[in-house]
C-alpha positions as semicolon CSV with decimal commas, in nm:
position;residue;x (nm);y (nm);z (nm)
1;Q;0,014;-0,037;-0,013
2;V;0,163;0,321;-0,079
3;Q;0,191;0,519;0,197
4;F;0,231;0,955;0,219
5;V;0,409;1,123;0,435
6;E;0,383;1,582;0,447
7;S;0,592;1,760;0,566
8;G;0,626;2,184;0,561
9;G;0,353;2,327;0,775
10;G;0,401;2,622;1,001
11;L;0,315;2,938;1,144
12;V;0,263;3,195;0,935
13;Q;0,129;3,561;0,856
14;P;-0,167;3,603;0,678
15;G;-0,040;3,682;0,271
16;G;0,243;3,474;0,349
17;S;0,356;3,171;0,176
18;L;0,480;2,836;0,238
19;R;0,553;2,505;0,126
20;L;0,432;2,121;0,161
21;S;0,550;1,865;0,048
22;C;0,421;1,460;0,025
23;V;0,597;1,181;-0,057
24;A;0,467;0,838;-0,169
25;S;0,630;0,496;-0,045
26;G;0,700;0,274;-0,317
27;S;0,676;0,228;-0,728
28;G;0,423;0,373;-0,929
29;F;0,364;0,736;-0,840
30;S;0,380;0,824;-1,170
31;T;0,057;0,651;-1,293
32;Y;-0,203;0,809;-1,005
33;V;-0,343;1,072;-0,918
34;V;-0,223;1,281;-0,599
35;G;-0,414;1,505;-0,416
36;W;-0,385;1,763;-0,157
37;Y;-0,605;1,734;0,144
38;R;-0,739;1,992;0,454
39;Q;-0,916;1,949;0,726
40;A;-0,973;2,238;1,008
41;P;-1,122;2,249;1,361
42;G;-1,509;2,112;1,389
43;K;-1,497;2,032;0,992
44;R;-1,499;1,760;0,706
45;R;-1,122;1,718;0,463
46;V;-1,197;1,822;0,209
47;L;-0,948;1,813;-0,144
48;V;-0,757;2,161;-0,202
49;A;-0,602;2,047;-0,552
50;R;-0,496;1,763;-0,719
51;I;-0,278;1,669;-1,003
52;F;-0,303;1,401;-1,253
53;T;-0,027;1,244;-1,454
54;S;-0,024;1,435;-1,788
55;G;0,005;1,796;-1,535
56;T;-0,321;1,909;-1,522
57;T;-0,418;2,014;-1,232
58;D;-0,771;2,100;-1,017
59;Y;-0,790;2,363;-0,766
60;G;-1,071;2,398;-0,462
61;D;-1,299;2,762;-0,530
62;S;-1,100;2,844;-0,227
63;V;-0,815;2,873;-0,341
64;K;-0,764;2,897;-0,665
65;G;-0,557;3,189;-0,726
66;R;-0,326;3,099;-0,471
67;F;-0,276;2,738;-0,438
68;T;-0,013;2,595;-0,658
69;I;0,000;2,146;-0,717
70;S;0,347;2,045;-0,843
71;R;0,467;1,700;-0,865
72;D;0,818;1,518;-0,934
73;N;0,786;1,157;-1,062
74;A;1,152;1,143;-1,020
75;A;1,090;1,197;-0,621
76;N;0,775;1,017;-0,601
77;T;0,677;1,420;-0,399
78;A;0,438;1,579;-0,487
79;Y;0,444;2,002;-0,397
80;L;0,212;2,247;-0,203
81;Q;0,247;2,615;-0,292
82;M;0,052;2,827;-0,081
83;N;0,063;3,175;-0,129
84;S;-0,169;3,476;-0,040
85;L;-0,229;3,266;0,302
86;K;-0,549;3,377;0,491
87;P;-0,639;3,247;0,845
88;E;-0,916;3,062;0,671
89;D;-0,656;2,817;0,556
90;T;-0,567;2,673;0,884
91;A;-0,627;2,333;0,857
92;V;-0,428;1,985;0,876
93;Y;-0,323;1,907;0,464
94;Y;-0,286;1,552;0,393
95;C;-0,191;1,385;0,060
96;N;-0,291;1,053;-0,111
97;R;-0,355;0,948;-0,415
98;G;-0,692;1,238;-0,567
99;Y;-0,968;1,011;-0,523
100;P;-1,176;0,831;-0,256
101;L;-1,125;0,402;-0,365
102;A;-0,797;0,429;-0,435
103;Y;-0,690;0,668;-0,073
104;S;-0,463;0,467;0,091
105;S;-0,464;0,568;0,462
106;W;-0,425;0,876;0,577
107;G;-0,104;0,988;0,750
108;Q;-0,034;1,280;1,076
109;G;-0,048;1,586;0,786
110;T;0,083;1,857;0,862
111;Q;-0,076;2,184;1,023
112;V;-0,067;2,496;0,854
113;T;-0,175;2,761;1,080
114;V;-0,221;3,124;1,005
115;S;-0,204;3,384;1,194
116;S;-0,136;3,697;1,277
């Protein structure tokens, strides 16, 4: 089973930037869709961004224009560049495969806190 390890979270001020990394174990990384998700306190986990094998990307409405997802297949790594961060972006961020039926187990995620 593929496992994902997230890193790069931290405390940033509104308007700041952060770059998250997601390293996947195993082979086949280049063959599947990868998604970034987040879960804020008291809320459900939601999709933030998705990147397909072709490199095509998909974003949640709340982050369009601010976040950029990318992938480095050789490194089994997906990234989430987050710019113009807002307090409402505060959440634990997770990566996984990009469709529910393909999900691997969820890791610990990485905490992103946007606060002044």
